[in-house]
Coordinates of C-alpha atoms and ligand atoms in Angstrom, one line a residue:
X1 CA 12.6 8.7 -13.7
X2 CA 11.8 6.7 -16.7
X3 CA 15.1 6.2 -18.1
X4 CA 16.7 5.1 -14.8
X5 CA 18.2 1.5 -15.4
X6 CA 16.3 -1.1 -13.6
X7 CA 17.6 -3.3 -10.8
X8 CA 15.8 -6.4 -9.6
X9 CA 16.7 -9.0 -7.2
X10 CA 15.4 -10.9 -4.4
X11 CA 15.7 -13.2 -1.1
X12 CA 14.2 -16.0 0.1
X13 CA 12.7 -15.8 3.0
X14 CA 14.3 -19.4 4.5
X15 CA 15.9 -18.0 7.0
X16 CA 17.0 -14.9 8.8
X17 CA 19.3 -12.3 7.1
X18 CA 22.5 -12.4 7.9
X19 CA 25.5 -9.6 8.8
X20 CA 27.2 -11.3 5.8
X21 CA 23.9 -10.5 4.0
X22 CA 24.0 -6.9 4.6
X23 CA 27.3 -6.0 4.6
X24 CA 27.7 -7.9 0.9
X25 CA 24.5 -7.0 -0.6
X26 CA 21.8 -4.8 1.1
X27 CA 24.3 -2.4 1.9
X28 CA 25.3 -1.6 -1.4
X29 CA 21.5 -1.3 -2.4
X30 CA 21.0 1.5 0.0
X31 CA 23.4 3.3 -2.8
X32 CA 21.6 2.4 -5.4
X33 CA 18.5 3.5 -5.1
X34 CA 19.8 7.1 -5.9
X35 CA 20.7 6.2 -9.7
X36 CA 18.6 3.3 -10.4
X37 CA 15.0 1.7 -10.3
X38 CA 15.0 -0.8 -7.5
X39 CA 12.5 -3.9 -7.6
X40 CA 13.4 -6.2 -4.3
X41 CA 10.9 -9.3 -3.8
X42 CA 10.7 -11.7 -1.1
X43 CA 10.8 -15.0 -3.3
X44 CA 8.5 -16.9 -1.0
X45 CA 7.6 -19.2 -4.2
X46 CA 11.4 -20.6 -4.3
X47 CA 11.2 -21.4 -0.7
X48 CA 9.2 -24.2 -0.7
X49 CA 11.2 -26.1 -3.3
X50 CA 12.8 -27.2 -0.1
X51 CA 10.5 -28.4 2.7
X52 CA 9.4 -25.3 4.9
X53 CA 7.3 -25.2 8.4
X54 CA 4.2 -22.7 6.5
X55 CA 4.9 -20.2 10.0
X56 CA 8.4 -19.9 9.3
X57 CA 8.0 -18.8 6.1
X58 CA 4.9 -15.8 7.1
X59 CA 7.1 -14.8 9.7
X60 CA 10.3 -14.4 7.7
X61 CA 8.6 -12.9 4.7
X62 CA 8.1 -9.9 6.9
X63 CA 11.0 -10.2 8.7
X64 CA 13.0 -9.5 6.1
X65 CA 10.4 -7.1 4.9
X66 CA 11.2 -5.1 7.6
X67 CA 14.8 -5.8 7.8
X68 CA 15.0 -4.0 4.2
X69 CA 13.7 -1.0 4.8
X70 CA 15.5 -0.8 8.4
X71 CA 19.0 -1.3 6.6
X72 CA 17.7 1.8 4.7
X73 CA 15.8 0.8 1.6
X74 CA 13.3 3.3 0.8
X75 CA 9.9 1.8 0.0
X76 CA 8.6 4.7 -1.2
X77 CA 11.4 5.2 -3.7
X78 CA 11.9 1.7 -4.5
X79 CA 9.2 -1.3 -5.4
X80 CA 9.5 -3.9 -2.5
X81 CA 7.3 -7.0 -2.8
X82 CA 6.0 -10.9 -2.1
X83 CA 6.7 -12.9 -4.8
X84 CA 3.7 -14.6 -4.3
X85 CA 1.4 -11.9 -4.5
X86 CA 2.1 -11.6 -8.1
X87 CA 0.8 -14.4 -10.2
X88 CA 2.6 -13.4 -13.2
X89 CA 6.0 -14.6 -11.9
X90 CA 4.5 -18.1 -12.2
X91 CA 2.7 -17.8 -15.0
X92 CA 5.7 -16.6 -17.1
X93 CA 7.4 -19.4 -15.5
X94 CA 5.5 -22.1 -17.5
X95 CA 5.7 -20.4 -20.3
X96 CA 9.5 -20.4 -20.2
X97 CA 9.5 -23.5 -19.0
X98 CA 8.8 -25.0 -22.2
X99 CA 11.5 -23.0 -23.9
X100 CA 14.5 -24.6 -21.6
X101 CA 15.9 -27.8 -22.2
X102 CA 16.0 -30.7 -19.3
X103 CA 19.8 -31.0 -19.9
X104 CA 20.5 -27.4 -19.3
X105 CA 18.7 -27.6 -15.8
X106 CA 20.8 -31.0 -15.0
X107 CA 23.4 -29.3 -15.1
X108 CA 23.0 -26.6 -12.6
X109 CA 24.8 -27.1 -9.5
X110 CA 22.8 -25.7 -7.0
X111 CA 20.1 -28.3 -8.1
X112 CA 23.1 -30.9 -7.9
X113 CA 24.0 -29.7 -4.2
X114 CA 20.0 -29.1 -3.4
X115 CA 19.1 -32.8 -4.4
X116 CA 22.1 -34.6 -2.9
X117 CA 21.2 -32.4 0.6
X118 CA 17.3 -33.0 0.4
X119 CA 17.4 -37.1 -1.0
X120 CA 14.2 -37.8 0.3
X121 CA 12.7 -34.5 -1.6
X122 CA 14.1 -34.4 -5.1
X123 CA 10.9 -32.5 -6.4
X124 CA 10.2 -30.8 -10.1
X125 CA 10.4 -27.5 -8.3
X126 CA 13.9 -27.5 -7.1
X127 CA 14.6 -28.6 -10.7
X128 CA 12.9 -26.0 -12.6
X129 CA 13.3 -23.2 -9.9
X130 CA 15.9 -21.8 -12.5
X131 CA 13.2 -21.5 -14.6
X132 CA 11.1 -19.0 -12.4
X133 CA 14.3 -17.2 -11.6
X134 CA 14.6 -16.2 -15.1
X135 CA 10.7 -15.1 -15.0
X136 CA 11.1 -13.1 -11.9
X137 CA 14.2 -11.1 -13.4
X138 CA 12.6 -11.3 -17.3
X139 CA 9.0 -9.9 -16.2
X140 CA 10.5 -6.7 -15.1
X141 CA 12.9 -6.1 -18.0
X142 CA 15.4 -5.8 -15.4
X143 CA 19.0 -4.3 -16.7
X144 CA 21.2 -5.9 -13.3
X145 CA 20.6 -8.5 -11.0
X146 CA 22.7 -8.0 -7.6
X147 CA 23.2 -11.1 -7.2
X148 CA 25.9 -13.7 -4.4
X149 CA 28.6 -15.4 -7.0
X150 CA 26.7 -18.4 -5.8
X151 CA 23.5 -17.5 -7.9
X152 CA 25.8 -16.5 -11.5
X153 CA 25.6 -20.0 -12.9
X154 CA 21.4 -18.9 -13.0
X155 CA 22.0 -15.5 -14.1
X156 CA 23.6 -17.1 -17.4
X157 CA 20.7 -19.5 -17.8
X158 CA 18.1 -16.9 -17.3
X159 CA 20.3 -14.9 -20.2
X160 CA 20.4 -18.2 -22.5
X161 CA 16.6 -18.8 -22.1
X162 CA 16.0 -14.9 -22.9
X163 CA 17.7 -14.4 -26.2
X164 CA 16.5 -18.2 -27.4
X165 CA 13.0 -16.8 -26.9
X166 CA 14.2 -13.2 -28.6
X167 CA 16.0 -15.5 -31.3
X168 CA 12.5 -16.8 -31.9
X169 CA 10.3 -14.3 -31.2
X170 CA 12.1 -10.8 -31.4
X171 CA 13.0 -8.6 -28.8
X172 CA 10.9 -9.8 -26.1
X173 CA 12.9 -9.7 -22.9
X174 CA 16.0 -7.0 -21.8
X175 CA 19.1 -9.5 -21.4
X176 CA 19.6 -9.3 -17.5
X177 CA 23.3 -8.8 -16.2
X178 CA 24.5 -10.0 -12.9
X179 CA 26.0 -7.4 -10.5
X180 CA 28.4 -9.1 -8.4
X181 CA 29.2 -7.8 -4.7
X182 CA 31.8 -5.3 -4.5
X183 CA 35.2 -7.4 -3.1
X184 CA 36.0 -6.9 0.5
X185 CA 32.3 -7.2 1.8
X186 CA 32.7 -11.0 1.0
X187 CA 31.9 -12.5 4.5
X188 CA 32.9 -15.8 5.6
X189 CA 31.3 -18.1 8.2
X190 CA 32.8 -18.0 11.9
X191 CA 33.4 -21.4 12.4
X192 CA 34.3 -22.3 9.1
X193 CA 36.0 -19.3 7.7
X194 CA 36.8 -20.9 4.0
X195 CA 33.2 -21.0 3.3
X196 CA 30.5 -18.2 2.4
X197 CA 28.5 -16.6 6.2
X198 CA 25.2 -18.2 4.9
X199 CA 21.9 -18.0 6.9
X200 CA 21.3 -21.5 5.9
X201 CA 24.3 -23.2 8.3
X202 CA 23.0 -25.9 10.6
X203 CA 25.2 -24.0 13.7
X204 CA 24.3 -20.6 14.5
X205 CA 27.7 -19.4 15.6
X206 CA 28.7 -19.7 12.2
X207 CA 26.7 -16.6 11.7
X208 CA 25.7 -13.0 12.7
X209 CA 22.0 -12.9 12.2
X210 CA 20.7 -8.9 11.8
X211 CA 18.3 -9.5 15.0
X212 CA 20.9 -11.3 17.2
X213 CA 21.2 -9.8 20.4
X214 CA 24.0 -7.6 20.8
X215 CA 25.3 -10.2 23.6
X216 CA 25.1 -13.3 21.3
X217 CA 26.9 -11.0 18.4
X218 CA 29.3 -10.5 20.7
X219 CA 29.6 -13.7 22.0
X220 CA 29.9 -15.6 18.4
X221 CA 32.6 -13.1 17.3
X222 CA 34.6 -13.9 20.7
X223 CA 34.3 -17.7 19.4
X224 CA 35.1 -17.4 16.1
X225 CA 37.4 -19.3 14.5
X226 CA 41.3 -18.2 14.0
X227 CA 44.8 -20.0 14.4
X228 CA 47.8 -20.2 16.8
X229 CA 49.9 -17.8 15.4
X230 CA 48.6 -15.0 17.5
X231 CA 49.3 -12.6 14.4
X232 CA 47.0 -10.2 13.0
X233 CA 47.7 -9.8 9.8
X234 CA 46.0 -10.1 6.5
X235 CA 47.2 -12.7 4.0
X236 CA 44.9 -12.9 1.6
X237 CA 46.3 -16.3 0.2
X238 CA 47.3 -18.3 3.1
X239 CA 44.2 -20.4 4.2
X240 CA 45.3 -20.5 7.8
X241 CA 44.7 -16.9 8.1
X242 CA 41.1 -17.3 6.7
X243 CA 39.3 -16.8 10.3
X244 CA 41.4 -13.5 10.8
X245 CA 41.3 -12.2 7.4
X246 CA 37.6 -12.5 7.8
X247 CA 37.8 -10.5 11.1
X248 CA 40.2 -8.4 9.6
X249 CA 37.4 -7.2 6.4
X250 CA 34.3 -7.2 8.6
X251 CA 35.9 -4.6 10.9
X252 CA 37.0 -3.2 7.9
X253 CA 33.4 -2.6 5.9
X254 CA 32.0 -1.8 9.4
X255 CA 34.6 1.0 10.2
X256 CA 35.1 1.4 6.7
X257 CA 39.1 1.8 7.5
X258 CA 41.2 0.0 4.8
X259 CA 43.0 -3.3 6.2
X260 CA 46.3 -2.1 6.5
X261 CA 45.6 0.6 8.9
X262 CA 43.6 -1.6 10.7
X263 CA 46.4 -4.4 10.9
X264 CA 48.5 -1.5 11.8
X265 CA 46.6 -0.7 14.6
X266 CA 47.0 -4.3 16.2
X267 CA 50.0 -4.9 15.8
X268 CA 51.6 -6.5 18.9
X269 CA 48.3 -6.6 20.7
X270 CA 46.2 -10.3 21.3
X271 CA 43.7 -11.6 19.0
X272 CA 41.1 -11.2 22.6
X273 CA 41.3 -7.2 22.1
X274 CA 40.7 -7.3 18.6
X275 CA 37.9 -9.6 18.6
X276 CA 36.3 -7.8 21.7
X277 CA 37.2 -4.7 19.4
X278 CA 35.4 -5.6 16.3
X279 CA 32.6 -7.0 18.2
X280 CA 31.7 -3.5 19.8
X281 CA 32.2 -1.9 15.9
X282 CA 29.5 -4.7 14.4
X283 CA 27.2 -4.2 18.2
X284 CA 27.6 -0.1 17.2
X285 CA 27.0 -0.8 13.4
X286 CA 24.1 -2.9 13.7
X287 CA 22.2 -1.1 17.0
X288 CA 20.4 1.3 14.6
X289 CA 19.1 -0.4 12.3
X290 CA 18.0 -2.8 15.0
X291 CA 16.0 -0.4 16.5
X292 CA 14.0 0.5 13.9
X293 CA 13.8 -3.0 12.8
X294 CA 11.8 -3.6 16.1
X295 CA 9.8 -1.0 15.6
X296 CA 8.5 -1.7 12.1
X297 CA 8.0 -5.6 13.0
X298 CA 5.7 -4.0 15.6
X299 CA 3.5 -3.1 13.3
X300 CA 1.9 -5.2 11.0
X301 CA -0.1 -3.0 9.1
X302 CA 2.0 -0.4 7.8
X303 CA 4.4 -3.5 6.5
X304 CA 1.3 -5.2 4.6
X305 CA 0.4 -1.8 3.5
X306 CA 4.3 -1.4 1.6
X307 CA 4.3 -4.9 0.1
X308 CA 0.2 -4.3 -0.9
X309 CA 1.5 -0.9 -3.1
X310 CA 4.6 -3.0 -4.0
X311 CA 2.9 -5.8 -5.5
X312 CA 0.5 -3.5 -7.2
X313 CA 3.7 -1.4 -8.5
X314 CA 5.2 -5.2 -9.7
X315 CA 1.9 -6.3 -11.3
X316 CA 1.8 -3.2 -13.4
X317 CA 5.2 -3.9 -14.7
X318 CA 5.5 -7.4 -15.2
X319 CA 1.5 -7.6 -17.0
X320 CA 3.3 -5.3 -20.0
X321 CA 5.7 -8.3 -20.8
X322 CA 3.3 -11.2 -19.5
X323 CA 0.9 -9.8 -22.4
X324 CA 3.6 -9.2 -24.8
X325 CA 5.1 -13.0 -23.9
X326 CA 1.8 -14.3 -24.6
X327 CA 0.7 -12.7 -28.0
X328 CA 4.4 -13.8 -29.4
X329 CA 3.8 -17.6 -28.3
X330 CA -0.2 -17.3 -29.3
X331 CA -2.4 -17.2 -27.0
X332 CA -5.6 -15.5 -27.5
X333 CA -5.1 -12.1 -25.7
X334 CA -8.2 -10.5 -24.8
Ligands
LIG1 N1 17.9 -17.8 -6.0 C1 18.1 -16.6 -5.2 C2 18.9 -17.0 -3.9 O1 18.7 -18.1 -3.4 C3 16.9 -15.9 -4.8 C4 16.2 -15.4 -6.1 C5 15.0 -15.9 -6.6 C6 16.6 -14.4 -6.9 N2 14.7 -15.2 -7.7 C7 15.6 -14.3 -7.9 C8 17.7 -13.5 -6.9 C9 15.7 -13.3 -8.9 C10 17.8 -12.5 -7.9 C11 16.8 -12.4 -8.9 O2 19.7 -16.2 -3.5

């Protein structure tokens, strides 16, 4: 148990997880939980570095709470928690804070994209959220950090900012390494299918959300986006095939049939029976874990009682390197 490697990530609870979510990230962790130490946290504290309704964010926390542990994530094997119930991620945040430069967080482009998106908002938050990043992954010593290619660029800061401090201090913090998605389970948006699925799109047909309806899951994958040339095949270079590429790989991790047998099965036949086709294998691939997703959002309790053990499980942890973090700098510890 001990020497099991240790994985941490986390989600913010800004809006609903998506099929692109699952199929690219949560699915995989279902796997690991067998051969590592899993710490998943709902990072509630990142979310309101962008302007939030406060009932969105209750409601999504557990949403996605219980969306976890429908999609198969243990909690009794694994730590699942709210980042806010554990004060040390922002303690160790200011702490770190003042060993990371203002040029190196300038530079990040998420805060680039963030600020230009949000002009009215540009708050010291969304600039130093790398900065709590790091502390979330640091505080647990974590050995991987399942993260989108989207969040690298913060892996590698939360690396730089962990062996300057070692460099000063000694061996502190276990340098973090990012886990990228295995390839194929990269899912693209329906209406736009050059960019990522992403919970975050202003139109919801661009994306399956996990508690869609099976009618509107079928519906949005009848309108997604394809071309004229009424050919189903997979070209991985050729944009104009993005849409059914994308079609192509989600009935592909669904049915988990490789591509070409799957192209080989279509060929002749409408881009109408393949679409109907994949949207009864997501419908059938999604249907279970809906139903037990309604039946844990039912009931309250038991999810306050798994994120009440989790953050107790997290506390534990992360108070071994808080303590440690604050001896080095030189703080009176009592
Ligand atoms: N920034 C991540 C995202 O938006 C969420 C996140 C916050 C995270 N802290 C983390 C992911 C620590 C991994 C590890 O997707």
């Amino acid at each position: 148990m001990e020497d099991k490697k240790i994985i941490f990530s986390g989600v913010q609870p800004s809006g609903t997880l998506t099929f692109g979510n699952y199929l690219g990230a949560i699915k995989n962790w279902v796997e690991l939980q067998k051969d590592y130490r899993c710490i998943y946290a709902m990072m509630d504290l990142h979310t309101i570095t962008v302007r939030q309704t406060p009932a969105d964010i209750r409601r999504r926390t557990l949403e996605v709470l219980a969306l976890y542990i429908a999609c198969g994530i243990d909690p009794e094997e694994n730590i699942l928690f709210i980042q806010s119930h554990n004060p040390a991620h922002a303690e160790l945040s200011w702490v770190l804070g003042c060993y990371t430069y203002m040029g190196e967080l300038q530079r990040m482009t998420q805060f680039k994209d963030k600020s230009s998106r949000h002009a009215e908002n540009i708050n010291a938050g969304l600039f130093t959220y790398p900065v709590l990043m790091a502390a979330d992954i640091l505080l647990y010593q974590a050995d991987y950090v399942p993260v989108g290619k989207d969040q690298m660029q913060h892996i590698e800061i939360c690396r730089d900012i962990a062996q300057r401090f070692n460099a000063i201090y000694g061996d502190v913090f276990k340098i973090p390494e990012g886990m990228l998605p295995k390839a194929g389970a990269n899912i693209k948006s329906l209406q736009d299918p050059t960019k990522k699925m992403s919970k975050s799109d202003s139109n919801p047909k661009a994306y399956i959300s996990m508690t869609d309806h099976p009618d509107v899951i079928v519906k949005k994958i009848k309108s997604a986006v394809t071309d004229s040339e009424g050919i189903i095949e997979y070209r991985e270079d050729d944009e104009t095939k993005a849409g059914i590429n994308n079609l192509i790989t989600i009935m592909s991790a669904v049915t988990k049939r490789n591509t070409d047998d799957i192209v080989a099965d279509y060929s002749g036949k409408g881009y109408g029976d393949f679409k109907n086709d994949v949207a009864e294998a997501v419908v059938e691939n999604i249907r279970p874990i809906q139903e037990e997703y309604d039946k844990l959002i039912a009931d309250k309790a038991y999810l306050m009682n798994v994120c009440s053990k989790g953050a107790d499980a997290a506390k534990r942890i992360s108070q071994r390197t808080l303590k440690k973090v604050y001896k080095k700098v030189g703080f009176m510890v009592e």
